Coordinates of N, CA and C in Angstrom, one line a residue:
M1 N 12.8 -13.9 -5.1 CA 13.1 -13.4 -6.0 C 13.0 -11.9 -5.2
T2 N 13.7 -10.3 -5.7 CA 12.9 -9.0 -5.4 C 12.1 -8.7 -6.3
A3 N 11.1 -8.2 -5.5 CA 10.1 -7.8 -6.5 C 10.3 -6.4 -6.5
I4 N 10.8 -5.6 -5.7 CA 11.1 -4.1 -5.6 C 12.3 -3.8 -5.1
K5 N 12.9 -2.7 -6.2 CA 14.3 -2.3 -5.6 C 14.9 -1.0 -6.8
T6 N 14.6 -0.2 -5.2 CA 14.5 1.2 -5.6 C 16.3 1.6 -5.5
Q7 N 16.6 2.1 -6.3 CA 18.3 3.2 -6.3 C 18.4 4.5 -5.9
G8 N 18.6 5.1 -5.4 CA 19.0 6.8 -5.0 C 17.1 7.3 -6.1
L9 N 16.2 6.7 -5.5 CA 14.5 7.4 -6.4 C 14.2 8.3 -5.7
T10 N 14.9 9.4 -6.4 CA 14.2 11.4 -5.9 C 12.7 11.8 -6.7
K11 N 12.2 12.7 -5.9 CA 11.2 13.3 -7.0 C 11.1 14.5 -6.3
K12 N 11.0 15.5 -7.6 CA 11.2 16.7 -7.1 C 10.2 17.4 -7.5
Y13 N 9.5 18.0 -6.8 CA 8.5 19.3 -7.5 C 9.0 20.3 -7.5
K14 N 9.2 21.1 -8.9 CA 10.4 22.4 -8.5 C 11.4 22.4 -7.3
D15 N 11.1 23.2 -6.2 CA 12.1 23.7 -5.2 C 11.4 22.3 -4.3
V16 N 10.9 21.7 -3.9 CA 10.0 20.4 -3.0 C 10.8 19.7 -3.3
V17 N 11.7 18.8 -2.7 CA 11.7 17.6 -3.1 C 11.0 16.2 -1.4
A18 N 10.1 15.7 -2.7 CA 9.5 15.3 -2.1 C 9.4 13.9 -1.6
V19 N 10.5 13.0 -2.1 CA 11.5 12.0 -1.8 C 13.0 12.0 -2.1
S20 N 14.2 11.5 -1.5 CA 14.9 11.6 -1.9 C 16.0 10.7 -1.5
D21 N 16.3 10.0 -2.1 CA 17.4 9.0 -3.0 C 17.5 8.1 -1.7
L22 N 16.1 7.4 -2.3 CA 15.3 5.6 -1.6 C 16.0 5.0 -1.9
S23 N 16.5 4.1 -1.2 CA 16.9 2.6 -1.7 C 16.6 1.9 -1.0
L24 N 15.8 0.7 -1.7 CA 15.1 -0.1 -0.4 C 15.2 -1.2 -1.5
E25 N 14.5 -2.6 -0.7 CA 14.5 -4.0 -1.8 C 13.6 -4.9 -0.7
I26 N 12.7 -5.2 -1.3 CA 11.5 -5.7 -1.1 C 11.6 -7.2 -1.9
D27 N 11.2 -8.6 -0.8 CA 11.1 -9.6 -1.5 C 9.8 -9.8 -1.7
E28 N 9.8 -10.5 -2.9 CA 8.9 -11.0 -2.9 C 7.6 -12.1 -2.1
G29 N 6.1 -11.8 -2.1 CA 5.5 -12.5 -1.0 C 5.6 -12.2 0.3
E30 N 6.0 -10.4 0.3 CA 6.4 -9.2 1.5 C 5.0 -8.9 1.8
I31 N 5.0 -8.3 3.1 CA 4.1 -7.3 3.6 C 5.3 -6.0 3.9
F32 N 5.0 -5.1 3.0 CA 6.0 -4.4 3.2 C 5.9 -2.5 3.6
A33 N 5.9 -2.4 4.8 CA 5.1 -0.7 5.1 C 6.4 0.2 5.2
L34 N 5.3 1.1 4.5 CA 6.2 2.3 4.7 C 5.3 3.6 5.7
L35 N 6.2 3.5 6.6 CA 5.4 4.4 7.9 C 6.2 5.6 8.2
G36 N 5.3 6.8 8.5 CA 6.1 7.8 8.0 C 4.2 9.1 8.6
V37 N 5.1 10.5 9.3 CA 3.5 11.4 9.1 C 3.6 11.9 7.8
N38 N 2.2 12.2 7.7 CA 1.5 13.2 6.6 C 3.0 13.7 6.2
G39 N 3.3 13.4 5.2 CA 3.7 14.7 3.7 C 5.5 13.6 4.0
A40 N 5.6 12.7 4.6 CA 6.6 12.2 4.9 C 7.5 11.6 3.2
G41 N 6.8 11.5 2.4 CA 6.9 10.9 0.8 C 6.5 9.6 0.8
K42 N 5.2 9.2 1.5 CA 5.2 7.6 0.9 C 4.1 7.7 -0.1
T43 N 3.1 8.6 -0.4 CA 2.3 8.5 -1.4 C 3.2 8.8 -2.6
T44 N 3.9 9.7 -2.5 CA 4.6 10.2 -3.5 C 5.5 8.9 -4.1
T45 N 6.2 8.0 -3.2 CA 7.3 6.8 -3.6 C 6.2 5.3 -4.4
I46 N 4.8 5.5 -3.5 CA 3.5 4.0 -4.1 C 3.8 5.0 -5.1
K47 N 3.1 6.3 -5.9 CA 3.2 6.8 -7.0 C 4.2 6.5 -8.3
M48 N 5.3 6.2 -8.0 CA 6.4 6.4 -8.4 C 6.5 4.7 -8.9
L49 N 6.4 4.0 -7.7 CA 6.7 2.2 -7.6 C 5.1 1.7 -8.6
S50 N 4.4 2.1 -8.5 CA 3.2 2.4 -9.4 C 3.2 2.3 -10.7
T51 N 4.1 3.4 -11.4 CA 4.5 3.6 -12.5 C 3.6 4.4 -12.8
L52 N 3.3 5.6 -11.5 CA 2.2 6.6 -12.4 C 2.8 8.0 -12.0
I53 N 3.5 8.0 -11.8 CA 4.5 9.1 -11.6 C 6.1 8.8 -12.0
P54 N 6.7 9.8 -12.9 CA 8.3 9.0 -13.4 C 9.5 10.2 -12.0
P55 N 10.2 9.2 -11.6 CA 11.0 10.0 -10.6 C 12.1 11.0 -11.5
S56 N 12.5 11.8 -10.7 CA 13.6 13.4 -11.0 C 14.5 12.4 -12.1
S57 N 15.2 11.4 -10.3 CA 16.2 10.9 -10.9 C 16.4 9.5 -10.1
G58 N 17.4 8.9 -10.3 CA 17.4 7.5 -9.6 C 16.4 6.7 -10.4
K59 N 16.4 4.8 -10.1 CA 15.5 3.7 -10.8 C 15.2 2.8 -10.2
A60 N 13.5 2.7 -9.9 CA 12.9 1.5 -9.8 C 12.8 0.2 -10.3
E61 N 13.1 -1.2 -10.3 CA 12.5 -2.0 -10.6 C 11.1 -2.7 -10.4
I62 N 10.6 -3.1 -11.1 CA 9.5 -4.0 -10.5 C 9.7 -5.3 -11.2
F63 N 9.9 -6.5 -9.9 CA 10.7 -7.7 -10.9 C 11.4 -8.0 -11.6
G64 N 12.4 -6.7 -11.2 CA 13.5 -7.3 -12.9 C 13.7 -5.8 -13.9
M65 N 12.2 -5.7 -13.9 CA 12.0 -4.3 -15.3 C 12.1 -2.7 -14.9
D66 N 12.4 -2.1 -15.6 CA 12.0 -0.6 -15.4 C 11.1 0.0 -15.0
A67 N 10.7 0.9 -13.8 CA 9.4 1.2 -13.5 C 9.2 2.2 -14.8
V68 N 10.1 2.8 -15.6 CA 9.5 3.8 -16.3 C 9.6 3.2 -17.9
K69 N 10.8 2.2 -18.3 CA 10.9 1.7 -19.3 C 9.8 0.5 -19.6
D70 N 9.7 0.2 -18.5 CA 8.9 -1.1 -19.4 C 7.5 -1.3 -18.3
K71 N 7.2 0.4 -17.8 CA 5.6 0.6 -17.3 C 4.4 -0.2 -18.2
D72 N 4.4 -0.4 -19.4 CA 3.1 -1.7 -19.9 C 3.1 -2.3 -19.5
A73 N 4.7 -3.1 -19.3 CA 4.4 -4.9 -19.1 C 4.0 -4.5 -17.6
I74 N 4.7 -3.8 -17.1 CA 4.4 -3.9 -15.7 C 3.3 -3.8 -15.0
R75 N 2.3 -2.9 -15.5 CA 0.7 -2.5 -15.6 C 0.1 -3.8 -14.7
P76 N 0.3 -5.0 -15.8 CA -1.0 -6.0 -15.5 C -0.8 -6.5 -14.3
L77 N 0.3 -6.3 -14.0 CA 1.0 -7.8 -12.9 C 0.8 -7.1 -11.0
M78 N -0.2 -5.6 -11.1 CA -0.2 -4.8 -10.1 C -1.7 -4.2 -10.1
G79 N -1.9 -4.6 -8.4 CA -3.0 -3.8 -8.0 C -2.8 -2.4 -7.3
V80 N -4.2 -1.3 -7.6 CA -3.2 -0.4 -6.5 C -4.7 -0.1 -5.8
S81 N -4.9 0.5 -4.6 CA -6.0 1.2 -3.9 C -5.5 2.4 -3.3
P82 N -6.2 3.3 -3.9 CA -5.3 4.7 -3.7 C -5.9 4.9 -2.0
Q83 N -5.2 6.4 -1.8 CA -5.8 7.1 -0.6 C -6.8 7.0 -0.5
E84 N -7.6 7.9 -1.7 CA -8.7 8.4 -2.0 C -10.2 7.3 -2.1
T85 N -9.9 6.1 -2.0 CA -10.7 4.8 -2.3 C -10.7 5.0 -4.1
A86 N -10.6 3.9 -4.5 CA -10.9 3.4 -6.3 C -12.2 3.3 -6.3
V87 N -13.0 4.1 -6.4 CA -13.9 3.4 -6.9 C -15.3 5.1 -7.5
A88 N -15.9 4.3 -8.9 CA -16.4 4.8 -8.9 C -18.2 4.8 -8.3
P89 N -18.6 6.0 -7.8 CA -19.2 6.4 -7.1 C -20.7 6.7 -7.6
A90 N -20.9 6.5 -9.2 CA -22.2 6.3 -9.3 C -22.7 4.7 -9.9
L91 N -21.9 4.1 -9.7 CA -22.4 2.7 -10.0 C -22.0 1.7 -9.1
T92 N -23.4 0.8 -8.9 CA -22.9 0.2 -7.8 C -22.2 -1.1 -7.6
V93 N -22.2 -1.7 -6.7 CA -21.0 -2.4 -6.3 C -20.4 -3.3 -7.2
K94 N -21.8 -4.4 -8.2 CA -21.6 -5.1 -8.9 C -20.5 -4.2 -10.3
E95 N -21.4 -3.1 -10.8 CA -20.8 -2.0 -11.4 C -19.0 -2.2 -11.8
N96 N -19.2 -1.9 -10.6 CA -17.6 -1.3 -10.0 C -17.0 -2.5 -10.4
L97 N -17.1 -3.4 -9.7 CA -16.2 -5.0 -10.4 C -16.3 -5.7 -11.5
E98 N -17.4 -5.6 -12.2 CA -17.3 -5.6 -13.3 C -16.6 -5.1 -14.3
F99 N -16.9 -3.5 -13.9 CA -16.3 -2.6 -15.0 C -14.8 -3.1 -14.9
M100 N -14.1 -3.3 -13.7 CA -12.5 -3.8 -13.6 C -12.7 -4.7 -14.6
A101 N -12.9 -5.3 -14.2 CA -12.9 -7.1 -14.6 C -12.8 -6.6 -16.1
G102 N -13.5 -5.7 -16.6 CA -13.4 -5.8 -18.5 C -11.8 -4.6 -18.6
V103 N -11.6 -3.8 -17.9 CA -10.4 -3.1 -18.1 C -9.2 -3.9 -18.1
Y104 N -9.4 -5.0 -17.2 CA -8.4 -6.3 -17.4 C -8.2 -7.2 -18.2
G105 N -9.1 -7.4 -19.0 CA -9.5 -8.2 -19.5 C -9.8 -9.5 -18.7
V106 N -10.2 -9.7 -17.8 CA -10.3 -11.4 -17.2 C -11.5 -11.7 -17.1
N107 N -11.9 -12.7 -16.7 CA -13.1 -13.3 -17.1 C -14.3 -12.9 -15.7
G108 N -14.8 -12.0 -16.2 CA -15.6 -11.1 -14.9 C -16.5 -11.4 -14.1
K109 N -17.2 -13.4 -14.3 CA -18.0 -14.0 -13.1 C -17.1 -14.6 -12.6
S110 N -16.1 -15.2 -13.0 CA -15.5 -16.1 -11.8 C -14.4 -15.1 -11.2
A111 N -13.8 -13.5 -12.2 CA -13.1 -12.9 -10.8 C -14.3 -12.4 -9.8
T112 N -15.0 -11.9 -10.1 CA -16.0 -11.0 -9.0 C -16.9 -12.1 -8.1
D113 N -16.8 -13.4 -8.4 CA -17.6 -13.8 -7.4 C -16.6 -14.0 -6.3
E114 N -15.4 -14.7 -6.8 CA -14.6 -14.9 -5.5 C -14.9 -13.8 -5.0
L115 N -14.5 -12.5 -4.8 CA -14.2 -11.1 -4.3 C -15.4 -11.0 -3.6
I116 N -16.8 -11.1 -4.3 CA -17.6 -10.8 -3.5 C -17.5 -12.0 -2.3
E117 N -17.6 -13.4 -2.6 CA -17.6 -13.7 -1.6 C -16.8 -13.6 -0.2
R118 N -15.2 -13.6 -1.4 CA -14.0 -13.1 0.0 C -14.7 -11.9 0.6
F119 N -15.1 -10.8 0.2 CA -15.3 -9.4 1.5 C -16.7 -9.7 1.9
G120 N -17.4 -10.3 1.3 CA -18.8 -10.2 2.0 C -19.7 -9.5 1.5
L121 N -19.8 -8.6 -0.1 CA -19.6 -7.7 -0.6 C -21.8 -8.3 -1.1
S122 N -21.7 -8.8 -0.8 CA -23.3 -9.8 -1.5 C -24.2 -8.8 -0.8
E123 N -24.3 -8.4 0.7 CA -25.9 -7.6 1.2 C -25.4 -6.2 0.6
V124 N -24.3 -5.7 -0.2 CA -24.1 -4.1 -0.8 C -24.1 -4.3 -2.6
L125 N -24.2 -5.6 -2.8 CA -24.1 -5.7 -4.2 C -24.4 -4.5 -5.0
G126 N -26.2 -4.2 -4.9 CA -26.9 -3.6 -5.9 C -27.2 -2.3 -5.5
R127 N -26.3 -1.9 -4.4 CA -25.9 -0.2 -4.1 C -25.0 0.3 -4.5
K128 N -25.3 1.4 -4.8 CA -24.3 2.4 -5.3 C -23.1 2.8 -4.6
A129 N -22.0 3.0 -4.9 CA -20.9 3.2 -3.9 C -20.8 4.2 -3.2
K130 N -21.6 5.2 -4.1 CA -21.4 6.6 -2.8 C -22.7 6.4 -2.1
T131 N -22.9 5.6 -1.4 CA -23.9 5.1 -0.6 C -23.6 4.2 0.2
L132 N -22.2 3.9 0.2 CA -21.8 3.3 1.4 C -21.2 3.5 2.3
S133 N -20.4 3.1 3.6 CA -19.8 3.8 4.6 C -18.5 3.8 4.1
G134 N -17.7 4.1 4.8 CA -16.3 4.2 4.3 C -15.9 3.2 4.9
G135 N -16.0 2.6 5.7 CA -15.5 1.3 5.6 C -16.0 -0.2 4.4
W136 N -17.0 -0.1 3.5 CA -17.2 -0.6 2.8 C -16.8 -0.1 1.9
Q137 N -16.5 1.1 1.4 CA -16.0 1.8 0.0 C -13.8 1.4 0.3
R138 N -13.7 1.2 1.7 CA -12.3 0.6 1.8 C -12.4 -0.8 0.9
K139 N -13.0 -1.7 1.2 CA -13.8 -2.8 0.9 C -13.3 -2.9 -0.6
L140 N -14.5 -2.4 -1.2 CA -14.6 -2.2 -2.5 C -13.3 -1.8 -2.8
S141 N -13.2 -1.0 -2.5 CA -11.4 -0.2 -3.3 C -10.1 -1.7 -3.3
L142 N -10.1 -1.7 -1.8 CA -9.2 -3.3 -2.5 C -9.6 -4.6 -3.0
A143 N -11.3 -5.4 -3.2 CA -11.6 -6.0 -3.9 C -11.0 -5.0 -5.3
L144 N -11.1 -3.8 -5.7 CA -11.1 -3.5 -7.1 C -9.5 -3.8 -7.6
A145 N -9.2 -3.4 -6.4 CA -7.2 -3.7 -6.9 C -7.0 -5.3 -6.8
L146 N -7.4 -6.0 -6.9 CA -8.1 -7.3 -6.6 C -8.0 -8.2 -8.0
V147 N -9.0 -7.7 -8.8 CA -9.3 -7.8 -9.8 C -8.8 -9.3 -10.5
N148 N -7.4 -8.2 -10.5 CA -6.8 -9.2 -11.7 C -5.3 -9.9 -11.3
S149 N -5.9 -10.7 -9.9 CA -4.9 -11.6 -9.1 C -3.5 -11.0 -9.3
P150 N -3.2 -9.4 -9.0 CA -1.9 -8.7 -8.7 C -1.1 -10.1 -8.5
R151 N 0.4 -9.9 -8.7 CA 1.8 -10.2 -7.8 C 2.0 -9.3 -7.2
L152 N 1.7 -8.1 -7.3 CA 1.9 -6.9 -6.1 C 0.9 -5.8 -6.1
L153 N 0.7 -5.7 -4.9 CA -0.6 -4.8 -4.5 C 0.4 -3.7 -3.6
F154 N -0.5 -2.9 -4.5 CA 0.1 -1.2 -3.5 C -1.4 -1.0 -2.9
L155 N -1.3 -0.1 -1.6 CA -2.1 0.2 -0.5 C -1.9 1.3 0.3
D156 N -2.2 2.5 -0.4 CA -1.9 3.7 0.2 C -2.7 4.0 1.2
E157 N -2.4 4.2 2.5 CA -3.3 3.9 3.9 C -4.9 3.5 3.6
P158 N -4.6 2.0 3.5 CA -5.7 1.8 3.6 C -6.9 1.9 4.3
T159 N -6.8 2.2 5.6 CA -7.4 2.0 6.6 C -7.8 3.6 7.4
L160 N -7.5 4.7 6.2 CA -7.5 6.3 6.6 C -9.0 6.1 6.6
G161 N -9.5 7.1 8.4 CA -10.7 7.7 8.4 C -11.2 6.6 9.3
L162 N -11.4 4.9 9.0 CA -11.8 4.3 9.2 C -11.9 3.9 11.0
D163 N -13.0 3.2 11.6 CA -13.0 3.1 13.2 C -12.4 2.5 13.2
V164 N -12.4 1.8 14.9 CA -11.3 0.5 14.9 C -11.8 -0.8 14.5
L165 N -13.0 -1.1 14.7 CA -13.9 -2.4 13.8 C -13.3 -2.2 12.7
A166 N -14.0 -1.1 11.4 CA -13.4 -1.7 10.2 C -12.1 -1.7 9.8
R167 N -11.7 -0.9 10.9 CA -9.7 -1.3 10.6 C -9.3 -2.6 10.6
R168 N -9.8 -2.8 12.0 CA -9.7 -4.6 11.9 C -9.9 -5.8 10.8
Q169 N -10.8 -5.2 10.5 CA -11.4 -6.6 9.6 C -10.5 -6.4 8.1
L170 N -10.1 -4.6 7.7 CA -9.5 -4.4 6.4 C -8.2 -5.3 6.9
W171 N -7.3 -5.1 8.1 CA -6.2 -6.2 8.3 C -6.4 -7.6 8.3
K172 N -7.2 -8.1 8.3 CA -7.8 -9.6 8.2 C -7.6 -9.4 6.9
E173 N -8.3 -9.0 6.2 CA -8.5 -9.2 4.8 C -6.7 -9.3 4.1
V174 N -6.2 -8.0 4.3 CA -4.7 -7.8 3.9 C -3.4 -8.9 4.5
E175 N -3.8 -9.6 6.1 CA -3.6 -11.0 6.2 C -3.4 -12.1 5.5
S176 N -4.6 -12.2 4.6 CA -4.6 -13.6 4.0 C -4.1 -13.1 2.6
L177 N -3.8 -12.0 2.5 CA -2.9 -12.3 0.9 C -1.7 -12.8 1.6
K178 N -1.2 -12.7 2.4 CA 0.6 -12.9 3.0 C 0.8 -13.6 2.3
S179 N 1.9 -13.7 1.4 CA 2.5 -14.8 0.8 C 2.2 -14.9 -0.5
K180 N 1.2 -15.2 -1.0 CA 0.5 -14.7 -1.7 C 0.7 -14.1 -2.8
T181 N 0.9 -12.6 -2.2 CA 0.9 -11.5 -3.1 C 2.1 -10.7 -2.2
T182 N 2.8 -10.0 -3.4 CA 3.5 -8.8 -2.4 C 3.0 -7.4 -2.3
I183 N 3.3 -7.1 -0.9 CA 1.8 -6.1 -0.5 C 3.3 -4.7 0.2
L184 N 2.8 -3.5 -0.8 CA 3.8 -2.9 -0.4 C 2.6 -1.6 0.2
L185 N 2.2 -1.4 1.7 CA 1.5 -0.5 2.4 C 1.8 0.8 2.9
T186 N 1.3 1.9 2.8 CA 1.6 3.0 3.4 C 0.6 3.8 4.7
T187 N 1.7 4.1 5.7 CA 0.3 4.0 7.0 C 1.1 4.9 7.5
H188 N 0.1 5.9 8.2 CA 0.8 6.6 9.6 C 0.3 5.6 10.7
Y189 N -0.7 5.1 10.9 CA -0.6 3.8 11.8 C 0.2 3.0 12.4
I190 N 0.8 3.2 13.7 CA 2.0 2.3 14.3 C 1.9 1.2 14.5
E191 N 0.1 1.3 14.5 CA 0.0 -0.6 15.3 C -0.2 -1.4 13.7
E192 N -0.8 -0.5 12.6 CA -0.8 -1.4 11.4 C 0.2 -1.9 10.6
A193 N 1.5 -1.2 10.5 CA 2.6 -1.8 10.2 C 3.0 -2.3 11.6
E194 N 2.7 -2.4 12.8 CA 3.0 -3.3 13.6 C 2.5 -4.4 13.4
S195 N 1.2 -4.8 12.8 CA 0.8 -5.3 12.9 C 0.6 -6.3 11.6
L196 N 0.9 -5.9 11.0 CA 0.6 -6.0 9.1 C 1.9 -6.4 9.2
A197 N 2.9 -5.4 8.7 CA 4.6 -5.6 8.1 C 5.5 -7.4 8.1
T198 N 6.0 -7.7 8.0 CA 6.9 -8.5 7.6 C 8.2 -7.5 8.2
K199 N 8.3 -6.4 7.3 CA 9.4 -5.5 7.3 C 8.9 -3.9 7.2
V200 N 9.2 -3.2 7.7 CA 9.2 -1.9 8.0 C 10.2 -0.6 7.8
A201 N 9.4 0.4 6.6 CA 10.4 1.4 6.6 C 10.0 3.0 7.1
M202 N 11.1 3.7 7.3 CA 10.7 4.6 8.3 C 11.4 5.8 7.3
L203 N 10.4 6.7 7.1 CA 10.6 7.5 6.3 C 10.2 9.2 6.6
N204 N 10.7 10.1 6.7 CA 11.3 11.2 7.5 C 11.5 12.2 6.1
K205 N 10.7 13.2 6.3 CA 10.7 14.4 4.9 C 11.5 14.2 4.1
G206 N 10.8 12.5 3.1 CA 11.3 12.5 2.2 C 12.2 11.7 1.8
K207 N 13.2 11.3 3.1 CA 14.7 10.1 3.4 C 13.7 8.8 4.0
L208 N 15.2 8.0 3.9 CA 14.9 6.8 4.4 C 15.2 7.0 5.6
A209 N 14.5 6.9 6.7 CA 15.4 6.9 8.3 C 15.8 5.9 9.0
A210 N 15.2 4.5 8.6 CA 15.6 3.1 8.7 C 14.5 1.8 8.3
A211 N 15.0 0.9 8.2 CA 14.2 0.1 7.7 C 14.8 -1.4 8.1
G212 N 13.3 -2.6 8.1 CA 14.0 -4.1 9.0 C 12.8 -4.7 9.3
T213 N 12.8 -5.3 10.3 CA 12.0 -6.2 10.8 C 11.8 -5.0 11.9
V214 N 10.4 -5.3 12.7 CA 10.2 -4.7 14.1 C 11.2 -4.7 15.0
D215 N 11.5 -5.6 15.7 CA 12.8 -6.4 16.0 C 13.8 -5.5 16.1
E216 N 14.4 -5.7 15.0 CA 15.4 -4.8 14.4 C 15.4 -3.3 14.3
L217 N 14.2 -2.7 14.5 CA 14.3 -1.0 14.6 C 14.2 -0.9 16.2
K218 N 13.5 -2.0 16.5 CA 13.3 -1.6 18.3 C 15.0 -1.6 18.5
E219 N 15.7 -2.5 18.6 CA 17.5 -2.7 18.8 C 17.9 -2.0 18.5
K220 N 17.4 -1.2 17.2 CA 18.3 -0.5 16.6 C 18.6 1.0 17.2
Y221 N 16.9 1.5 17.7 CA 16.9 3.2 18.4 C 16.9 2.0 20.1
G222 N 17.2 1.4 20.7 CA 17.2 1.0 22.1 C 15.8 1.4 22.7
A223 N 14.7 0.5 21.8 CA 13.2 1.3 21.8 C 12.7 0.1 22.7
A224 N 11.6 0.1 23.6 CA 10.3 -1.1 23.8 C 9.8 -1.2 22.8
S225 N 9.3 -0.2 21.8 CA 8.3 0.1 20.8 C 8.6 0.2 19.8
L226 N 7.8 -0.5 18.8 CA 7.9 0.3 17.3 C 7.9 2.0 17.3
E227 N 6.2 2.2 18.6 CA 6.0 3.8 18.1 C 7.3 4.5 19.3
E228 N 8.2 4.0 19.4 CA 9.3 4.9 20.2 C 10.4 4.8 19.6
A229 N 10.5 3.6 18.8 CA 12.0 3.6 17.7 C 11.2 4.9 16.6
F230 N 10.2 4.8 16.1 CA 9.6 5.6 15.5 C 9.6 7.2 15.9
V231 N 9.8 7.7 16.9 CA 9.9 8.9 17.4 C 11.4 9.4 17.3
A232 N 12.1 8.0 17.4 CA 13.4 8.2 17.5 C 14.0 8.9 16.1
A233 N 13.5 7.9 14.9 CA 14.0 7.9 13.7 C 13.1 9.6 13.2
A234 N 11.9 9.7 13.5 CA 11.9 11.3 12.8 C 12.4 11.9 14.3
R235 N 13.3 12.2 14.8 CA 13.8 13.6 15.7 C 15.0 13.2 14.9
G236 N 15.7 12.6 14.1 CA 17.0 12.1 13.3 C 17.5 11.6 14.0
G237 N 17.4 10.4 14.0 CA 18.4 9.1 14.7 C 18.6 9.1 15.6
D238 N 18.2 10.0 16.8 CA 18.9 10.2 18.1 C 18.5 8.6 18.9
E239 N 19.8 8.3 18.9 CA 19.9 6.4 20.0 C 18.6 6.4 21.1
N240 N 18.3 7.6 21.5 CA 17.6 7.3 23.1 C 16.1 7.8 22.8
A241 N 15.5 6.6 22.5 CA 14.2 6.8 22.2 C 13.3 7.8 23.0
N242 N 13.7 7.5 24.4 CA 13.5 7.8 25.2 C 13.1 10.0 26.1
A243 N 14.2 9.9 24.8 CA 14.6 11.6 25.4 C 13.7 12.2 25.5

């Protein structure tokens, strides 16, 4: 089944076009990465697909439902871990989890106990979120996005600002969700997309430059690595990745 389908999705802010004519199709169970430099349109795309903002034109469907007209039916099916981390800083880790369980109307104890064990949160359960390191805050943000066992998970720059060890730990958690949950993640880390994603879309100045598996993208640009393919796409599609 198709989890996400967009046709000509566009978002304009006055004279600035943040996303232009984006057409994508993402199958259920995939980990799909949007790869691009800062300002490429990744976060705006996530916001439109997660029903936070409407598009200026074009259409997005989530599990066959219109992302604008059917947003109330779509929202219970998804989880979002935003770039700035979705934690309440003055609440403890436990209180954050319980609060989110209440928001979704799920059984608080069964939902939170499984997440506490999965993410190893027991050692920080009584600490206020604002006292946690960046790595712990990212873990908590991801756990909060999973409280309702979503069919679709949006991860916007999930490892931004983390050190190498914390990043790899979070990759492991994301990989454990593969095939169980459809995941759309944005990143500007090439190795993150290469390690996690079943498919990658490259955005350049709000437009789709290319999309496919890592091998397909390397073949398209005659590149030895995804990084070389990305550089070629960012240059406007120059097939000579090494130029």
